[in-house]
Coordinates of C-alpha atoms and ligand atoms in Angstrom, one line a residue:
M26 CA 121.1 92.0 99.9
I27 CA 121.4 91.9 103.7
G28 CA 123.2 94.7 105.4
F29 CA 123.9 95.4 109.0
A30 CA 125.5 98.9 108.7
L31 CA 123.5 101.7 110.2
S32 CA 122.5 104.6 108.0
D33 CA 124.1 108.0 108.8
E34 CA 120.8 109.1 110.4
H35 CA 120.7 106.0 112.7
R36 CA 124.4 106.4 113.6
A37 CA 123.9 110.0 114.5
L38 CA 120.9 109.1 116.6
R39 CA 122.8 106.3 118.4
S40 CA 125.7 108.6 119.1
L41 CA 123.3 111.3 120.5
A42 CA 121.5 108.7 122.7
H43 CA 124.8 107.1 123.9
R44 CA 126.4 110.4 124.8
F45 CA 123.3 111.5 126.7
A46 CA 123.1 108.1 128.5
L47 CA 126.8 108.3 129.4
E48 CA 127.1 112.0 130.4
V49 CA 123.6 112.8 131.8
I50 CA 121.8 109.6 132.8
R51 CA 124.5 107.4 134.2
P52 CA 126.1 109.8 136.7
G53 CA 122.7 110.1 138.5
A54 CA 121.4 106.6 138.0
P55 CA 122.4 105.2 141.4
R56 CA 120.8 108.2 143.2
F57 CA 117.5 107.9 141.2
D58 CA 117.4 104.3 142.1
E59 CA 118.1 104.9 145.8
E60 CA 115.7 107.8 146.1
E61 CA 113.0 106.2 143.9
T62 CA 112.3 109.5 142.2
V63 CA 111.7 110.6 138.6
P64 CA 114.6 112.7 137.6
W65 CA 112.8 115.7 136.0
E66 CA 116.0 117.5 135.4
V67 CA 117.3 114.7 133.2
L68 CA 113.9 114.6 131.4
R69 CA 114.2 118.3 130.8
Q70 CA 117.7 117.9 129.3
A71 CA 116.4 115.0 127.2
A72 CA 113.7 117.3 125.8
E73 CA 116.3 119.9 125.0
V74 CA 118.5 117.6 123.0
G75 CA 115.5 116.1 121.2
L76 CA 115.4 112.7 122.9
T77 CA 111.8 112.9 124.2
A78 CA 110.2 113.6 120.8
Y79 CA 112.7 112.3 118.3
A80 CA 110.3 109.6 117.2
L81 CA 107.3 111.9 116.6
P82 CA 106.5 113.5 113.2
E83 CA 108.3 116.8 112.3
A84 CA 104.9 118.2 111.3
Y85 CA 104.0 118.3 115.1
G86 CA 107.4 119.5 116.3
G87 CA 109.0 116.1 116.7
G88 CA 112.3 114.8 115.4
G89 CA 110.8 112.9 112.5
V90 CA 112.4 109.5 113.1
A91 CA 109.5 107.5 111.9
D92 CA 110.8 104.0 112.0
V93 CA 110.7 101.3 114.7
F94 CA 114.4 100.6 113.9
G95 CA 115.3 104.1 115.0
R96 CA 113.5 103.6 118.3
C97 CA 115.4 100.4 118.8
V98 CA 118.7 102.1 118.3
V99 CA 117.9 104.9 120.7
D100 CA 116.4 102.6 123.4
E101 CA 119.4 100.3 123.5
E102 CA 121.4 103.3 124.5
L103 CA 118.9 104.8 126.9
Y104 CA 118.4 101.5 128.7
W105 CA 122.1 101.1 128.8
G106 CA 122.1 104.4 130.7
C107 CA 119.3 103.6 133.1
A108 CA 116.2 101.5 132.5
G109 CA 114.1 103.6 134.8
V110 CA 114.7 106.8 133.0
A111 CA 114.2 105.0 129.6
T112 CA 110.9 103.7 130.9
V113 CA 109.6 107.2 131.7
L114 CA 110.5 108.3 128.1
G115 CA 109.2 105.1 126.6
G116 CA 105.9 105.5 128.4
T117 CA 105.3 108.7 126.6
L118 CA 106.0 107.2 123.2
L119 CA 103.8 104.2 124.1
A120 CA 100.9 106.7 124.5
A121 CA 101.8 108.6 121.4
T122 CA 101.9 105.5 119.2
P123 CA 98.2 104.7 119.2
I124 CA 97.4 108.3 118.5
L125 CA 99.7 108.2 115.5
L126 CA 98.4 104.8 114.4
S127 CA 94.7 105.5 114.7
G128 CA 94.1 109.2 115.5
T129 CA 92.3 111.6 113.2
P130 CA 94.4 114.6 111.9
E131 CA 92.6 116.8 114.5
Q132 CA 93.5 114.4 117.4
K133 CA 97.2 114.3 116.2
E134 CA 97.4 118.1 115.8
R135 CA 95.9 118.6 119.3
Y136 CA 97.9 116.0 121.3
I137 CA 101.2 115.1 119.6
P138 CA 102.7 118.6 119.9
R139 CA 102.3 118.4 123.6
F140 CA 105.0 115.7 123.7
C141 CA 107.3 117.8 121.5
D142 CA 107.9 121.0 123.5
P143 CA 111.7 121.1 124.1
R144 CA 111.2 123.5 127.0
A145 CA 108.5 121.6 128.9
V146 CA 108.4 118.0 129.7
R147 CA 104.9 116.6 129.2
L148 CA 104.5 112.9 129.7
G149 CA 102.1 110.4 128.2
A150 CA 100.8 107.2 129.7
F151 CA 99.2 104.0 128.2
A152 CA 96.4 102.8 130.5
L153 CA 95.4 99.3 129.7
T154 CA 96.1 97.1 132.7
E155 CA 93.6 96.6 135.5
P156 CA 93.7 94.7 138.8
A157 CA 91.7 91.8 137.3
A158 CA 92.9 92.3 133.7
G159 CA 96.7 92.0 133.3
S160 CA 97.7 89.3 130.8
D161 CA 94.0 88.9 129.9
A162 CA 93.7 92.5 128.7
S163 CA 90.4 92.1 127.0
A164 CA 88.8 91.2 130.3
L165 CA 89.1 94.9 131.4
T166 CA 86.0 96.3 133.2
T167 CA 86.5 100.1 133.2
T168 CA 83.4 101.3 131.5
A169 CA 82.7 104.1 129.0
R170 CA 79.0 105.1 128.8
R171 CA 78.0 107.4 126.0
D172 CA 76.2 110.5 127.2
G173 CA 75.5 112.9 124.3
A174 CA 78.7 114.3 122.9
E175 CA 80.7 112.7 125.8
Y176 CA 81.6 109.4 127.3
V177 CA 81.6 108.9 131.1
L178 CA 84.4 106.7 132.3
N179 CA 84.3 104.7 135.5
G180 CA 86.8 102.1 136.9
S181 CA 90.4 101.7 137.8
K182 CA 93.8 101.0 136.2
C183 CA 97.0 99.7 137.8
F184 CA 100.7 99.5 137.2
I185 CA 100.5 102.5 134.8
T186 CA 103.9 103.9 133.9
N187 CA 103.7 107.7 134.4
G188 CA 100.3 107.2 136.1
G189 CA 99.5 110.4 137.9
I190 CA 102.3 112.4 136.4
A191 CA 101.2 112.2 132.8
D192 CA 99.6 115.1 131.0
T193 CA 97.9 112.8 128.5
Y194 CA 96.6 109.3 128.8
V195 CA 95.5 106.8 126.1
L196 CA 93.0 104.8 128.2
F197 CA 91.1 101.7 127.3
A198 CA 87.5 101.1 128.5
T199 CA 84.6 98.9 127.5
V200 CA 81.5 100.3 125.9
A201 CA 79.8 96.9 126.0
P202 CA 80.6 95.0 129.1
G203 CA 80.7 91.3 128.4
R204 CA 81.7 91.7 124.7
G205 CA 85.4 91.3 125.4
A206 CA 87.8 92.6 122.8
D207 CA 84.9 93.7 120.5
G208 CA 83.5 96.1 123.2
I209 CA 86.7 97.9 124.0
A210 CA 87.3 101.5 122.9
A211 CA 90.4 103.7 123.3
F212 CA 90.2 107.3 124.5
I213 CA 92.6 110.2 124.8
V214 CA 92.1 111.5 128.3
D215 CA 93.6 114.8 129.5
G216 CA 95.4 114.3 132.8
D217 CA 93.5 117.1 134.5
R218 CA 89.9 115.8 133.9
A219 CA 87.7 116.0 136.9
G220 CA 87.3 112.6 138.5
L221 CA 90.6 111.2 137.4
T222 CA 92.9 110.5 140.4
A223 CA 96.1 108.5 140.9
G224 CA 97.3 106.3 143.8
R225 CA 100.8 106.7 145.3
G226 CA 103.8 105.4 143.3
E227 CA 104.5 101.7 143.6
R228 CA 107.6 100.7 145.4
K229 CA 109.4 98.5 142.9
L230 CA 112.2 96.0 142.7
G231 CA 113.8 97.9 139.8
I232 CA 113.3 100.7 137.3
R233 CA 112.9 102.9 140.3
A234 CA 113.6 106.2 138.4
S235 CA 110.2 105.5 136.8
H236 CA 106.8 106.3 138.3
T237 CA 104.2 103.5 138.4
A238 CA 100.8 104.1 139.9
S239 CA 97.1 103.1 139.9
L240 CA 94.5 105.4 138.3
Y241 CA 90.9 105.8 139.5
L242 CA 88.1 107.1 137.3
E243 CA 84.9 108.4 138.8
D244 CA 82.5 109.8 136.3
V245 CA 85.4 111.1 134.2
R246 CA 83.8 113.0 131.2
V247 CA 85.7 112.6 127.9
P248 CA 84.6 114.3 124.7
A249 CA 83.4 111.7 122.1
A250 CA 85.9 113.4 119.7
N251 CA 88.7 112.0 121.9
R252 CA 87.8 108.4 121.0
L253 CA 90.5 106.7 118.8
G254 CA 89.0 104.8 116.0
G255 CA 85.6 103.2 116.3
E256 CA 83.9 101.9 119.4
A257 CA 85.0 98.4 118.8
D258 CA 88.6 99.2 117.7
G259 CA 90.3 99.9 121.1
F260 CA 91.6 96.4 121.7
R261 CA 93.1 96.0 118.3
I262 CA 94.6 99.5 118.6
A263 CA 96.3 98.4 121.8
M264 CA 97.6 95.2 120.2
R265 CA 99.0 97.0 117.1
T266 CA 100.7 99.5 119.4
L267 CA 102.3 96.7 121.4
D268 CA 103.4 95.0 118.2
R269 CA 105.5 98.0 117.5
T270 CA 106.8 98.8 121.0
R271 CA 107.7 95.2 121.9
A272 CA 110.6 95.3 119.4
Q273 CA 111.7 98.5 121.1
I274 CA 111.5 96.8 124.5
A275 CA 113.6 94.0 123.2
A276 CA 116.3 96.6 122.2
G277 CA 116.0 98.1 125.7
A278 CA 116.7 94.6 127.2
V279 CA 119.8 94.4 125.0
G280 CA 120.9 97.7 126.4
I281 CA 120.6 96.5 130.0
A282 CA 122.4 93.3 129.2
R283 CA 125.2 95.1 127.4
A284 CA 125.7 97.4 130.4
A285 CA 126.1 94.5 132.7
F286 CA 128.3 92.5 130.2
E287 CA 130.7 95.4 129.6
F288 CA 131.2 95.9 133.3
A289 CA 131.7 92.2 134.0
C290 CA 134.1 91.8 131.1
Q291 CA 136.3 94.6 132.2
Y292 CA 136.2 93.3 135.8
A293 CA 137.2 89.8 134.6
G294 CA 140.2 91.3 132.8
E295 CA 141.4 93.2 135.9
R296 CA 140.4 91.0 138.9
R297 CA 143.2 88.6 139.8
Q298 CA 142.8 85.4 141.7
F299 CA 145.2 82.4 141.8
G300 CA 147.8 84.6 140.1
R301 CA 145.9 85.7 137.0
P302 CA 142.9 87.6 135.8
I303 CA 139.8 85.6 136.4
G304 CA 138.7 86.0 132.8
Q305 CA 141.6 83.6 131.9
F306 CA 139.8 80.8 133.7
Q307 CA 137.6 78.8 131.4
A308 CA 134.7 78.9 133.8
I309 CA 134.6 82.7 133.6
G310 CA 135.6 83.0 129.9
T311 CA 132.8 80.7 128.9
L312 CA 130.3 82.8 130.8
L313 CA 131.5 85.9 129.1
A314 CA 131.4 84.3 125.7
D315 CA 127.8 83.1 126.2
M316 CA 126.8 86.5 127.5
A317 CA 128.2 88.3 124.5
T318 CA 126.8 85.8 122.0
S319 CA 123.3 86.0 123.4
I320 CA 123.4 89.8 123.4
E321 CA 124.3 89.8 119.7
A322 CA 121.5 87.3 119.0
A323 CA 118.9 89.3 120.9
R324 CA 119.9 92.5 119.1
L325 CA 119.5 90.8 115.7
L326 CA 116.0 89.6 116.7
A327 CA 115.0 93.1 117.8
W328 CA 116.3 94.6 114.6
R329 CA 114.6 92.0 112.4
A330 CA 111.2 92.6 114.1
A331 CA 111.7 96.4 113.7
W332 CA 112.7 95.9 110.0
L333 CA 109.5 93.9 109.3
A334 CA 107.4 96.6 111.0
D335 CA 109.2 99.3 109.0
Q336 CA 108.5 97.4 105.7
G337 CA 104.8 97.3 106.6
L338 CA 105.0 93.5 106.9
S339 CA 103.4 91.5 109.6
H340 CA 105.6 91.5 112.7
T341 CA 103.4 90.4 115.6
T342 CA 105.1 87.0 116.0
E343 CA 108.6 88.4 115.5
S344 CA 108.1 91.2 117.9
S345 CA 107.1 88.8 120.5
M346 CA 110.0 86.5 119.7
A347 CA 112.4 89.4 120.1
K348 CA 110.9 90.6 123.3
A349 CA 110.7 87.1 124.9
F350 CA 114.3 86.2 123.9
A351 CA 115.9 89.6 124.7
A352 CA 114.2 89.8 128.1
D353 CA 115.4 86.4 129.0
V354 CA 118.9 87.3 127.8
A355 CA 118.8 90.5 130.0
M356 CA 117.9 88.5 133.0
R357 CA 120.5 85.8 132.4
V358 CA 123.3 88.1 131.5
T359 CA 122.8 90.5 134.4
T360 CA 122.6 87.5 136.8
D361 CA 125.8 86.1 135.3
A362 CA 127.4 89.5 135.6
V363 CA 126.7 89.5 139.3
Q364 CA 128.2 86.1 139.5
V365 CA 131.4 87.2 137.7
L366 CA 131.8 90.0 140.3
G367 CA 131.0 87.6 143.2
G368 CA 130.5 89.5 146.5
Y369 CA 131.2 92.8 144.8
G370 CA 128.4 92.0 142.3
Y371 CA 126.0 91.6 145.2
S372 CA 127.0 94.8 146.9
R373 CA 125.1 97.9 146.2
E374 CA 128.5 99.7 145.9
Y375 CA 128.6 98.4 142.4
P376 CA 126.1 99.0 139.6
V377 CA 125.6 95.4 138.6
E378 CA 122.9 94.4 141.1
K379 CA 120.8 97.3 139.9
W380 CA 121.0 96.0 136.3
M381 CA 119.8 92.6 137.5
R382 CA 116.9 94.2 139.4
D383 CA 116.0 96.4 136.3
A384 CA 116.2 93.4 133.9
K385 CA 113.4 91.6 135.7
I386 CA 110.7 94.0 134.4
M387 CA 111.6 93.2 130.8
Q388 CA 110.1 89.7 131.4
I389 CA 106.9 91.3 132.7
Y390 CA 105.9 94.7 131.2
E391 CA 104.4 95.1 127.8
G392 CA 103.3 91.4 128.0
T393 CA 104.9 88.8 130.2
A394 CA 107.4 86.2 129.0
Q395 CA 104.5 83.7 129.0
I396 CA 102.2 86.0 126.9
Q397 CA 104.9 86.5 124.3
R398 CA 105.2 82.7 123.9
L399 CA 101.4 82.5 123.7
V400 CA 101.4 85.1 120.9
I401 CA 104.3 83.3 119.2
A402 CA 102.6 79.9 119.3
R403 CA 99.3 81.3 118.0
G404 CA 101.3 83.0 115.2
L405 CA 103.1 79.8 114.3
L406 CA 99.9 77.8 114.3
A407 CA 98.2 80.4 112.1
G408 CA 101.1 80.2 109.6
A409 CA 103.1 83.3 110.6
G410 CA 106.4 83.7 108.8
A411 CA 104.7 84.3 105.4
H412 CA 105.0 88.0 106.1
A413 CA 101.9 89.2 104.5
P414 CA 101.6 93.0 104.6
A415 CA 100.6 94.0 108.1
A416 CA 97.6 96.0 106.8
A417 CA 96.2 92.9 105.1
K418 CA 96.5 90.7 108.3
H419 CA 95.2 93.3 110.7
A420 CA 93.1 95.8 108.7
A421 CA 94.3 99.3 109.5
I422 CA 92.1 101.2 111.9
A423 CA 91.3 104.8 111.0
G424 CA 94.4 106.9 110.3
P425 CA 96.8 105.2 107.9
E426 CA 99.9 107.1 109.1
A427 CA 102.3 104.9 111.0
P428 CA 104.7 106.5 113.6
Ligands
LIG506 N1 97.1 93.3 115.9 C1 95.8 93.6 115.5 N2 94.8 92.9 116.0 C2 95.0 91.9 116.9 C3 96.3 91.6 117.3 C4 97.4 92.3 116.8 N3 98.7 92.0 117.2 N4 96.2 90.6 118.2 C5 94.9 90.3 118.4 N5 94.2 91.1 117.5 C6 92.8 91.0 117.3 C7 92.4 89.6 117.0 O1 92.5 89.4 115.6 C8 90.9 89.5 117.4 O2 90.1 90.2 116.5 P1 89.1 89.3 115.5 O3 88.2 88.6 116.5 O4 88.5 90.3 114.7 O5 90.1 88.3 114.8 C9 90.9 90.4 118.6 O6 92.1 91.3 118.5 C10 91.0 89.6 119.9 O7 92.2 88.9 119.9 P2 92.4 87.5 120.6 O8 91.2 86.7 120.5 O9 93.7 87.0 120.2 O10 92.5 88.0 122.2 P3 92.8 87.2 123.5 O11 92.1 87.9 124.5 O12 92.7 85.8 123.2 O13 94.4 87.4 123.7 C11 96.5 88.6 124.0 C12 95.2 88.5 123.3 C13 96.8 87.5 125.1 C14 97.6 88.5 123.0 C15 96.5 90.0 124.7 O14 95.5 90.0 125.7 C16 97.8 90.4 125.2 O15 98.7 90.8 124.5 N6 97.9 90.4 126.6 C17 99.0 91.0 127.2 C18 98.7 92.4 127.5 C19 99.9 93.3 127.7 O16 100.9 93.2 127.0 N7 99.9 94.0 128.8 C20 100.9 94.9 129.1 C21 100.3 96.2 129.4 S1 100.9 97.5 128.5 S2 102.5 98.0 129.4

């Protein structure tokens, strides 16, 4: 039996996230964008109402929403409010996810509660990308050399969401340069470690309420106890993390598209030219119909990928399908929304151009549109669609507990 009705818990979660997006995020969104600053006050309020830690286990002080579907429901609303703010919050969950997937009980007990304090906002960051290793993530060259009970990390990272303002990093480095994916380990790195510094924030096209920076590591000493999984597990931990978060990003793209569509639809009903509302012209009506239809389709793909993940079934291909499709939808819908508004859409007096700028990142971060298609094609050729249990396809690494 297939059902599309949300559970009471998901409905409550959606309504909390929507109200927060409407009443707290949206009023400040143009200013955060203009000033290119992280709105700490908004983050503090998000922590107070439980929106920073809702997806983390209750045992560590989180809200206990353990499913990817719940994250999708929340992210559609937060991105609807402002993609930049949602990116800051998402960056923390992106760092918490590999700890929950692969951390030991001690690692979880030590680090997850940090993200759950309702009175203090402590951010996380996922540090994978490097200047010469973007799409080709396993080509990373940051090294981790074992030295007794510690590792010594050297190298640099770039385009790190929350880089320099995070309290905790999950950072990927090679213990065996030249061994590619098989030589990559994942480490939990405290933000205040000596030798860890950050560059200045990138000046970006969109998601300007988020902070993105390079990281530099010079002989950063990390306890060996902070390694997630085995020495060769890091790359697979990163991929398993992205499998889960890409569905969430797809839902975020739906949120941006929905924001632009709603505005354009209302405008088309009010704006009169040639004696009638422009929505009554087929040229505009068709645009609106295609926008709405593609948003619905993108949401269904995101929900299906999340559902597969939550059933413990393989979802790599479907997460990439959802992310690729929804990101393209966000780009097209926001561009069409600017078109519906014409000169007003292009003006910074209206919110639509911001949504178009914000949408572009959805085709880039957490794997570009091209990488998603590469993953999809590989999955198809390998016979994806059979939906073997995820654990059988990609043997679980260390801790069995899924976020
Ligand atoms: N889950 C678990 N393991 C996975 C996996 C997944 N989804 N995808 C790959 N792996 C495993 C493979 O099975 C392989 O292990 P085995 O040799 O034991 O089979 C290993 O990881 C290497 O995989 P692969 O050979 O496919 O790696 P490639 O370097 O060819 O490509 C892509 C991997 C392109 C998919 C990866 O580099 C990628 O996703 N790039 C984009 C990175 C990204 O999203 N960056 C955004 C930064 S985070 S905001």
